[in-house]
Amino acid sequence: MSDQENILDFILKDEDNVTEKQKKIIAAAIEAFSEKGFAATSTSEIAKKAGVAEGTIFRHYKTKKDLLLKLLSPMVSKLIAPIVLKDFNKVLDAEHHSFEEFLRAVVKNRMEFLQKNDALFKILIQEIPFHQDLREIFIDQIASKVFKRLNEIMDFYKEKGEILDIPSMSAVRLAITSIFGYFIARHLILPDIHWDDEAEIERTIQFILAGLAPKS
Amino acid sequence: MSDQENILDFILKDEDNVTEKQKKIIAAAIEAFSEKGFAATSTSEIAKKAGVAEGTIFRHYKTKKDLLLKLLSPMVSKLIAPIVLKDFNKVLDAEHHSFEEFLRAVVKNRMEFLQKNDALFKILIQEIPFHQDLREIFIDQIASKVFKRLNEIMDFYKEKGEILDIPSMSAVRLAITSIFGYFIARHLILPDIHWDDEAEIERTIQFILAGLAPKS
Amino acid sequence: MSDQENILDFILKDEDNVTEKQKKIIAAAIEAFSEKGFAATSTSEIAKKAGVAEGTIFRHYKTKKDLLLKLLSPMVSKLIAPIVLKDFNKVLDAEHHSFEEFLRAVVKNRMEFLQKNDALFKILIQEIPFHQDLREIFIDQIASKVFKRLNEIMDFYKEKGEILDIPSMSAVRLAITSIFGYFIARHLILPDIHWDDEAEIERTIQFILAGLAPKS
Amino acid sequence: MSDQENILDFILKDEDNVTEKQKKIIAAAIEAFSEKGFAATSTSEIAKKAGVAEGTIFRHYKTKKDLLLKLLSPMVSKLIAPIVLKDFNKVLDAEHHSFEEFLRAVVKNRMEFLQKNDALFKILIQEIPFHQDLREIFIDQIASKVFKRLNEIMDFYKEKGEILDIPSMSAVRLAITSIFGYFIARHLILPDIHWDDEAEIERTIQFILAGLAPKS
DNA sequence: CATGAATGAGCATTCATTCAT
DNA sequence: CATGAATGAATGCTCATTCAT
């Protein structure tokens, strides 16, 4: 479940002969897109920020949109990576893992990931509503991999009587929107006000636990 | 707690001598901004959609940004309006109002409002991260009016022992992100997949109720 | 040789039913044109400055260019008016009038006029190079009236041996460019530096006198 | 005191990698600005005249105003260049140089320059009244360099008894306005009528000489 | 007579993209 | 592989002018 490797390297790893300039372009694009939005960022701005010529961007990325997708596709897979990993199944084997332990582990892990890659996540959230193709990539990954896996896990805990007997799909949805809803409120909608992250995350976990606890 | 009047009229009601063209511009702008985003929508596009000359837009709205703010400011106040209304306090007087009844009433009311004004809400959510001034309007209204009022109500139910003894602020936050998180997931991130709105909303209410229920 | 009446009234006197608004438009146009130039001044700016609606300007002046011409035509005739006046001939009759007296009288009179109407004169000088029709009006008035008259006068003084025996035309030209050259340098090219008007004008007169004095 | 080199090259010489297109833009801008005035000339007009795309103008000159200043700054320095040159002082050493010889040399030289660069000079004169920054450049160069030098020279001739004992500053002003006054009248105000340039310039020199001659 | 909403051509400027070097 | 000059369509906005009220 680790994300040791830098996402920037990950973004670039599919491409061969990655030059220093390319890294700078990616870094500059992430910064610019997250600050001003994709549509409001010009390629010349990115070029300047990256310290490369305008043409250099288009040597590596056919269009501005291509640059966006090249950034976000890895973000999507990284975002859901740990849940998809094979060893994630161990959770189910290990009898001693309670739902609470599981939830804590996942939340902690994904929160850290989001905090480390907040710019990229912001771009993803911002652009998803406007790009059908992006949404398709996203749904594809989520639907086929994440939900299936999480549903299994939820079923597992439901059977064990640790969580409420509602459709796993709904349980997953409620948990996820609680977590991401926090992130969106905190980083996108109200970034200017003070947040006690640790306390809020702990309360969110408690909230999910109680919300999904079986009726006594 | 009603929103009978159309928000389009509400947007225009501060201005005098509202012409037919103005209404068309507002309607076209809402449609265009919500479909393509503010930055990716051109004023000529809005003009065409509204069936007016491009210059006409700028006669009524000094800049494109001004048009955005003129759209969203009323949206913000409408969004929080029922919570701010005087008769909202009656909730507290009425002994027979349980927290559940209160929550249901609010959720139902605000959900209906969002569903009726989903385009405007989408614009608001999309643009808030990129416009400091918009965020200031939002924070100002939320902080000064909504949170204060909701905190009082939460305190009331906390005293009555109907909800968990956590900071009212956090309780409010958890409830709100659950509700809006649902809306964002459903309309912005994954609008293409099927959602059973009624069931999901009911489960969200149950989830909040359980999540905030006092520990037995 | 007096210009008692206000040039603003003079500009308007050809038109009938002159309204208060019209006066304001003229005054606003003079101010705006002289500050920013004709091409760089918008009609809406003039309307705002005059406190009238945009349409009102076009009720009185068919086009922006028309407004300019309606301003400048009277300026041209006023500028040359005293020289054209019938009683200007008295100069010639009055034996006791020396060339110096004559020059002093004309310079003093025209300088005062320019100082009182510097904005209009500035507009005239600025726009003449770009408007053929304006130049035609100007040449027409100058050529047919002023030069003819001044040539007569110069001839008169030449015969009296008070000035140099060069073509009257050239003598007139030299005197006029000295005077207007001073005005242009002082008001248009270098308005920001300090000028001792009285001393400079006196020296200019002396300069012209000496420059045109017959060789002893 | 020579201006052999083309001013167009001089305008461009500060910039490196001057392309053919840039030269065309400059030439087109000079032509267009002098014909219609800065404000009344559109960048698309310049582009068309230069045979380049409109965007090309803005690659080399940030704004239209920038283009104007890039044109006029060299004009200002070129205009005053010979007077600033070191070998200009030789005038003072050469005992045999009379004031008349000096005046003739300067007038001839500057007249030729103006005639060769009449378009640029016209632009300078036209735009100076409307651009504070342009005026500052002008004053700066004139005040610090030209007037100082010319005053010295005037003092020199005053001491030699060749010219009138009036403030050198005024003497300089009278001579300059006579010369430029001629140019403005001839090229800007009355370009349509016939002028015998050679004769007028000779008379202007005689006029200045007589006007500044010491009283016998 | 005066208004100001409406127009659509035109404006200066920016854009993503191409391509010769 | 990288450059940056060049492009021309598109952008947000202003313009002079018209006309119904």
mmCIF file of N, CA and C in Angstrom, chain A residues 109-190:
data_model
loop_
_atom_site.group_PDB
_atom_site.id
_atom_site.type_symbol
_atom_site.label_atom_id
_atom_site.label_comp_id
_atom_site.label_asym_id
_atom_site.label_seq_id
_atom_site.Cartn_x
_atom_site.Cartn_y
_atom_site.Cartn_z
ATOM 1 N N ASN A 109 -3.807 6.197 4.568
ATOM 2 C CA ASN A 109 -3.005 6.051 3.357
ATOM 3 C C ASN A 109 -3.431 6.982 2.243
ATOM 4 N N ARG A 110 -4.723 7.022 1.963
ATOM 5 C CA ARG A 110 -5.203 7.859 0.857
ATOM 6 C C ARG A 110 -5.113 9.354 1.181
ATOM 7 N N MET A 111 -5.335 9.681 2.443
ATOM 8 C CA MET A 111 -5.215 11.091 2.841
ATOM 9 C C MET A 111 -3.786 11.573 2.634
ATOM 10 N N GLU A 112 -2.850 10.748 3.033
ATOM 11 C CA GLU A 112 -1.449 11.128 2.836
ATOM 12 C C GLU A 112 -1.149 11.311 1.353
ATOM 13 N N PHE A 113 -1.682 10.394 0.583
ATOM 14 C CA PHE A 113 -1.476 10.496 -0.864
ATOM 15 C C PHE A 113 -2.053 11.806 -1.412
ATOM 16 N N LEU A 114 -3.283 12.100 -0.988
ATOM 17 C CA LEU A 114 -3.919 13.331 -1.466
ATOM 18 C C LEU A 114 -3.139 14.566 -1.031
ATOM 19 N N GLN A 115 -2.696 14.531 0.213
ATOM 20 C CA GLN A 115 -1.980 15.708 0.710
ATOM 21 C C GLN A 115 -0.671 15.909 -0.050
ATOM 22 N N LYS A 116 -0.044 14.809 -0.425
ATOM 23 C CA LYS A 116 1.218 14.916 -1.169
ATOM 24 C C LYS A 116 0.957 15.324 -2.620
ATOM 25 N N ASN A 117 -0.192 14.976 -3.118
ATOM 26 C CA ASN A 117 -0.490 15.269 -4.530
ATOM 27 C C ASN A 117 -1.735 16.122 -4.692
ATOM 28 N N ASP A 118 -1.844 17.079 -3.801
ATOM 29 C CA ASP A 118 -3.083 17.854 -3.797
ATOM 30 C C ASP A 118 -3.293 18.625 -5.102
ATOM 31 N N ALA A 119 -2.212 19.128 -5.680
ATOM 32 C CA ALA A 119 -2.361 19.884 -6.922
ATOM 33 C C ALA A 119 -2.967 19.008 -8.018
ATOM 34 N N LEU A 120 -2.404 17.839 -8.174
ATOM 35 C CA LEU A 120 -2.916 16.942 -9.214
ATOM 36 C C LEU A 120 -4.360 16.527 -8.946
ATOM 37 N N PHE A 121 -4.662 16.278 -7.687
ATOM 38 C CA PHE A 121 -6.032 15.886 -7.350
ATOM 39 C C PHE A 121 -7.007 17.024 -7.628
ATOM 40 N N LYS A 122 -6.549 18.214 -7.325
ATOM 41 C CA LYS A 122 -7.392 19.383 -7.600
ATOM 42 C C LYS A 122 -7.688 19.468 -9.101
ATOM 43 N N ILE A 123 -6.669 19.287 -9.904
ATOM 44 C CA ILE A 123 -6.869 19.326 -11.361
ATOM 45 C C ILE A 123 -7.865 18.249 -11.781
ATOM 46 N N LEU A 124 -7.684 17.059 -11.263
ATOM 47 C CA LEU A 124 -8.575 15.943 -11.621
ATOM 48 C C LEU A 124 -10.033 16.283 -11.321
ATOM 49 N N ILE A 125 -10.276 16.739 -10.115
ATOM 50 C CA ILE A 125 -11.640 17.076 -9.699
ATOM 51 C C ILE A 125 -12.205 18.206 -10.550
ATOM 52 N N GLN A 126 -11.343 19.172 -10.819
ATOM 53 C CA GLN A 126 -11.808 20.334 -11.576
ATOM 54 C C GLN A 126 -12.145 20.000 -13.025
ATOM 55 N N GLU A 127 -11.350 19.138 -13.626
ATOM 56 C CA GLU A 127 -11.511 18.927 -15.063
ATOM 57 C C GLU A 127 -12.454 17.780 -15.427
ATOM 58 N N ILE A 128 -12.631 16.877 -14.487
ATOM 59 C CA ILE A 128 -13.496 15.727 -14.782
ATOM 60 C C ILE A 128 -14.878 16.116 -15.324
ATOM 61 N N PRO A 129 -15.504 17.177 -14.783
ATOM 62 C CA PRO A 129 -16.838 17.484 -15.297
ATOM 63 C C PRO A 129 -16.863 17.945 -16.757
ATOM 64 N N PHE A 130 -15.717 18.350 -17.288
ATOM 65 C CA PHE A 130 -15.733 18.950 -18.615
ATOM 66 C C PHE A 130 -15.133 18.070 -19.710
ATOM 67 N N HIS A 131 -14.638 16.896 -19.328
ATOM 68 C CA HIS A 131 -13.996 16.055 -20.333
ATOM 69 C C HIS A 131 -14.539 14.629 -20.277
ATOM 70 N N GLN A 132 -15.378 14.366 -21.224
ATOM 71 C CA GLN A 132 -16.010 13.053 -21.332
ATOM 72 C C GLN A 132 -14.962 11.933 -21.288
ATOM 73 N N ASP A 133 -13.905 12.106 -22.077
ATOM 74 C CA ASP A 133 -12.884 11.062 -22.164
ATOM 75 C C ASP A 133 -12.202 10.816 -20.827
ATOM 76 N N LEU A 134 -11.965 11.895 -20.116
ATOM 77 C CA LEU A 134 -11.359 11.783 -18.787
ATOM 78 C C LEU A 134 -12.296 10.997 -17.860
ATOM 79 N N ARG A 135 -13.558 11.339 -17.959
ATOM 80 C CA ARG A 135 -14.548 10.666 -17.114
ATOM 81 C C ARG A 135 -14.594 9.181 -17.444
ATOM 82 N N GLU A 136 -14.458 8.886 -18.713
ATOM 83 C CA GLU A 136 -14.495 7.476 -19.105
ATOM 84 C C GLU A 136 -13.321 6.689 -18.521
ATOM 85 N N ILE A 137 -12.145 7.293 -18.611
ATOM 86 C CA ILE A 137 -10.975 6.656 -17.994
ATOM 87 C C ILE A 137 -11.244 6.396 -16.519
ATOM 88 N N PHE A 138 -11.779 7.415 -15.885
ATOM 89 C CA PHE A 138 -12.022 7.363 -14.445
ATOM 90 C C PHE A 138 -13.027 6.265 -14.090
ATOM 91 N N ILE A 139 -14.178 6.337 -14.740
ATOM 92 C CA ILE A 139 -15.220 5.342 -14.472
ATOM 93 C C ILE A 139 -14.697 3.939 -14.724
ATOM 94 N N ASP A 140 -14.004 3.821 -15.805
ATOM 95 C CA ASP A 140 -13.468 2.531 -16.197
ATOM 96 C C ASP A 140 -12.642 1.922 -15.078
ATOM 97 N N GLN A 141 -11.752 2.717 -14.576
ATOM 98 C CA GLN A 141 -10.853 2.231 -13.528
ATOM 99 C C GLN A 141 -11.606 1.964 -12.233
ATOM 100 N N ILE A 142 -12.426 2.950 -11.868
ATOM 101 C CA ILE A 142 -13.170 2.835 -10.614
ATOM 102 C C ILE A 142 -14.100 1.637 -10.666
ATOM 103 N N ALA A 143 -14.918 1.608 -11.707
ATOM 104 C CA ALA A 143 -15.969 0.596 -11.788
ATOM 105 C C ALA A 143 -15.370 -0.797 -11.811
ATOM 106 N N SER A 144 -14.407 -0.948 -12.712
ATOM 107 C CA SER A 144 -13.914 -2.308 -12.924
ATOM 108 C C SER A 144 -13.044 -2.796 -11.783
ATOM 109 N N LYS A 145 -12.335 -1.905 -11.181
ATOM 110 C CA LYS A 145 -11.371 -2.359 -10.193
ATOM 111 C C LYS A 145 -11.749 -2.030 -8.761
ATOM 112 N N VAL A 146 -11.986 -0.751 -8.526
ATOM 113 C CA VAL A 146 -12.135 -0.323 -7.149
ATOM 114 C C VAL A 146 -13.432 -0.817 -6.524
ATOM 115 N N PHE A 147 -14.532 -0.523 -7.208
ATOM 116 C CA PHE A 147 -15.806 -0.869 -6.596
ATOM 117 C C PHE A 147 -15.930 -2.368 -6.373
ATOM 118 N N LYS A 148 -15.481 -3.107 -7.372
ATOM 119 C CA LYS A 148 -15.552 -4.560 -7.247
ATOM 120 C C LYS A 148 -14.809 -5.014 -5.989
ATOM 121 N N ARG A 149 -13.615 -4.552 -5.883
ATOM 122 C CA ARG A 149 -12.793 -4.945 -4.753
ATOM 123 C C ARG A 149 -13.382 -4.481 -3.415
ATOM 124 N N LEU A 150 -13.792 -3.207 -3.395
ATOM 125 C CA LEU A 150 -14.324 -2.684 -2.139
ATOM 126 C C LEU A 150 -15.636 -3.362 -1.755
ATOM 127 N N ASN A 151 -16.425 -3.680 -2.768
ATOM 128 C CA ASN A 151 -17.669 -4.387 -2.472
ATOM 129 C C ASN A 151 -17.404 -5.724 -1.804
ATOM 130 N N GLU A 152 -16.415 -6.403 -2.312
ATOM 131 C CA GLU A 152 -16.047 -7.681 -1.689
ATOM 132 C C GLU A 152 -15.697 -7.500 -0.230
ATOM 133 N N ILE A 153 -14.902 -6.457 -0.012
ATOM 134 C CA ILE A 153 -14.455 -6.205 1.361
ATOM 135 C C ILE A 153 -15.629 -5.863 2.259
ATOM 136 N N MET A 154 -16.511 -5.005 1.711
ATOM 137 C CA MET A 154 -17.682 -4.630 2.495
ATOM 138 C C MET A 154 -18.536 -5.859 2.804
ATOM 139 N N ASP A 155 -18.696 -6.681 1.809
ATOM 140 C CA ASP A 155 -19.465 -7.922 2.020
ATOM 141 C C ASP A 155 -18.850 -8.741 3.146
ATOM 142 N N PHE A 156 -17.535 -8.802 3.102
ATOM 143 C CA PHE A 156 -16.801 -9.552 4.116
ATOM 144 C C PHE A 156 -17.135 -9.063 5.524
ATOM 145 N N TYR A 157 -17.068 -7.692 5.684
ATOM 146 C CA TYR A 157 -17.339 -7.142 7.007
ATOM 147 C C TYR A 157 -18.823 -7.208 7.363
ATOM 148 N N LYS A 158 -19.661 -7.147 6.332
ATOM 149 C CA LYS A 158 -21.092 -7.265 6.585
ATOM 150 C C LYS A 158 -21.387 -8.638 7.153
ATOM 151 N N GLU A 159 -20.803 -9.648 6.510
ATOM 152 C CA GLU A 159 -21.008 -11.027 6.978
ATOM 153 C C GLU A 159 -20.518 -11.210 8.397
ATOM 154 N N LYS A 160 -19.383 -10.551 8.666
ATOM 155 C CA LYS A 160 -18.827 -10.646 10.017
ATOM 156 C C LYS A 160 -19.676 -9.851 11.019
ATOM 157 N N GLY A 161 -20.682 -9.130 10.470
ATOM 158 C CA GLY A 161 -21.556 -8.369 11.355
ATOM 159 C C GLY A 161 -20.935 -7.100 11.883
ATOM 160 N N GLU A 162 -19.851 -6.665 11.239
ATOM 161 C CA GLU A 162 -19.192 -5.452 11.752
ATOM 162 C C GLU A 162 -19.798 -4.181 11.178
ATOM 163 N N ILE A 163 -20.462 -4.323 10.039
ATOM 164 C CA ILE A 163 -21.125 -3.129 9.508
ATOM 165 C C ILE A 163 -22.569 -3.416 9.115
ATOM 166 N N LEU A 164 -23.249 -2.312 8.898
ATOM 167 C CA LEU A 164 -24.680 -2.296 8.620
ATOM 168 C C LEU A 164 -25.011 -3.098 7.365
ATOM 169 N N ASP A 165 -26.203 -3.666 7.382
ATOM 170 C CA ASP A 165 -26.617 -4.460 6.233
ATOM 171 C C ASP A 165 -27.339 -3.599 5.196
ATOM 172 N N ILE A 166 -26.536 -2.790 4.503
ATOM 173 C CA ILE A 166 -27.087 -2.049 3.362
ATOM 174 C C ILE A 166 -26.273 -2.447 2.144
ATOM 175 N N PRO A 167 -26.761 -2.151 0.920
ATOM 176 C CA PRO A 167 -25.990 -2.523 -0.261
ATOM 177 C C PRO A 167 -24.548 -2.045 -0.132
ATOM 178 N N SER A 168 -23.598 -2.906 -0.396
ATOM 179 C CA SER A 168 -22.185 -2.560 -0.257
ATOM 180 C C SER A 168 -21.854 -1.316 -1.074
ATOM 181 N N MET A 169 -22.401 -1.281 -2.241
ATOM 182 C CA MET A 169 -22.232 -0.131 -3.125
ATOM 183 C C MET A 169 -22.519 1.184 -2.399
ATOM 184 N N SER A 170 -23.650 1.213 -1.694
ATOM 185 C CA SER A 170 -24.022 2.422 -0.967
ATOM 186 C C SER A 170 -23.064 2.692 0.188
ATOM 187 N N ALA A 171 -22.692 1.653 0.864
ATOM 188 C CA ALA A 171 -21.767 1.814 1.985
ATOM 189 C C ALA A 171 -20.449 2.417 1.489
ATOM 190 N N VAL A 172 -19.976 1.861 0.387
ATOM 191 C CA VAL A 172 -18.730 2.369 -0.191
ATOM 192 C C VAL A 172 -18.899 3.841 -0.566
ATOM 193 N N ARG A 173 -20.005 4.125 -1.227
ATOM 194 C CA ARG A 173 -20.256 5.499 -1.660
ATOM 195 C C ARG A 173 -20.280 6.464 -0.475
ATOM 196 N N LEU A 174 -20.973 6.080 0.579
ATOM 197 C CA LEU A 174 -21.074 6.960 1.746
ATOM 198 C C LEU A 174 -19.705 7.216 2.368
ATOM 199 N N ALA A 175 -18.936 6.179 2.484
ATOM 200 C CA ALA A 175 -17.605 6.333 3.074
ATOM 201 C C ALA A 175 -16.727 7.241 2.200
ATOM 202 N N ILE A 176 -16.760 6.937 0.905
ATOM 203 C CA ILE A 176 -15.895 7.701 0.002
ATOM 204 C C ILE A 176 -16.293 9.171 -0.060
ATOM 205 N N THR A 177 -17.573 9.447 -0.185
ATOM 206 C CA THR A 177 -17.964 10.862 -0.254
ATOM 207 C C THR A 177 -17.652 11.583 1.051
ATOM 208 N N SER A 178 -17.716 10.893 2.161
ATOM 209 C CA SER A 178 -17.339 11.538 3.417
ATOM 210 C C SER A 178 -15.879 11.962 3.385
ATOM 211 N N ILE A 179 -15.044 11.075 2.894
ATOM 212 C CA ILE A 179 -13.600 11.361 2.871
ATOM 213 C C ILE A 179 -13.257 12.415 1.830
ATOM 214 N N PHE A 180 -13.703 12.197 0.619
ATOM 215 C CA PHE A 180 -13.372 13.156 -0.424
ATOM 216 C C PHE A 180 -14.127 14.476 -0.242
ATOM 217 N N GLY A 181 -15.336 14.374 0.273
ATOM 218 C CA GLY A 181 -16.082 15.591 0.576
ATOM 219 C C GLY A 181 -15.288 16.466 1.527
ATOM 220 N N TYR A 182 -14.659 15.853 2.501
ATOM 221 C CA TYR A 182 -13.810 16.627 3.410
ATOM 222 C C TYR A 182 -12.683 17.301 2.643
ATOM 223 N N PHE A 183 -12.052 16.526 1.788
ATOM 224 C CA PHE A 183 -10.911 17.060 1.053
ATOM 225 C C PHE A 183 -11.301 18.229 0.143
ATOM 226 N N ILE A 184 -12.421 18.058 -0.531
ATOM 227 C CA ILE A 184 -12.882 19.115 -1.431
ATOM 228 C C ILE A 184 -13.244 20.382 -0.655
ATOM 229 N N ALA A 185 -13.999 20.208 0.413
ATOM 230 C CA ALA A 185 -14.370 21.363 1.227
ATOM 231 C C ALA A 185 -13.123 22.070 1.737
ATOM 232 N N ARG A 186 -12.180 21.277 2.184
ATOM 233 C CA ARG A 186 -10.997 21.824 2.831
ATOM 234 C C ARG A 186 -10.016 22.479 1.848
ATOM 235 N N HIS A 187 -9.820 21.857 0.704
ATOM 236 C CA HIS A 187 -8.813 22.376 -0.220
ATOM 237 C C HIS A 187 -9.368 23.202 -1.375
ATOM 238 N N LEU A 188 -10.573 22.903 -1.792
ATOM 239 C CA LEU A 188 -11.094 23.632 -2.955
ATOM 240 C C LEU A 188 -12.070 24.748 -2.570
ATOM 241 N N ILE A 189 -13.039 24.388 -1.717
ATOM 242 C CA ILE A 189 -14.082 25.377 -1.446
ATOM 243 C C ILE A 189 -13.659 26.386 -0.385
ATOM 244 N N LEU A 190 -13.090 25.914 0.681
ATOM 245 C CA LEU A 190 -12.737 26.822 1.776
ATOM 246 C C LEU A 190 -11.278 26.670 2.201
#
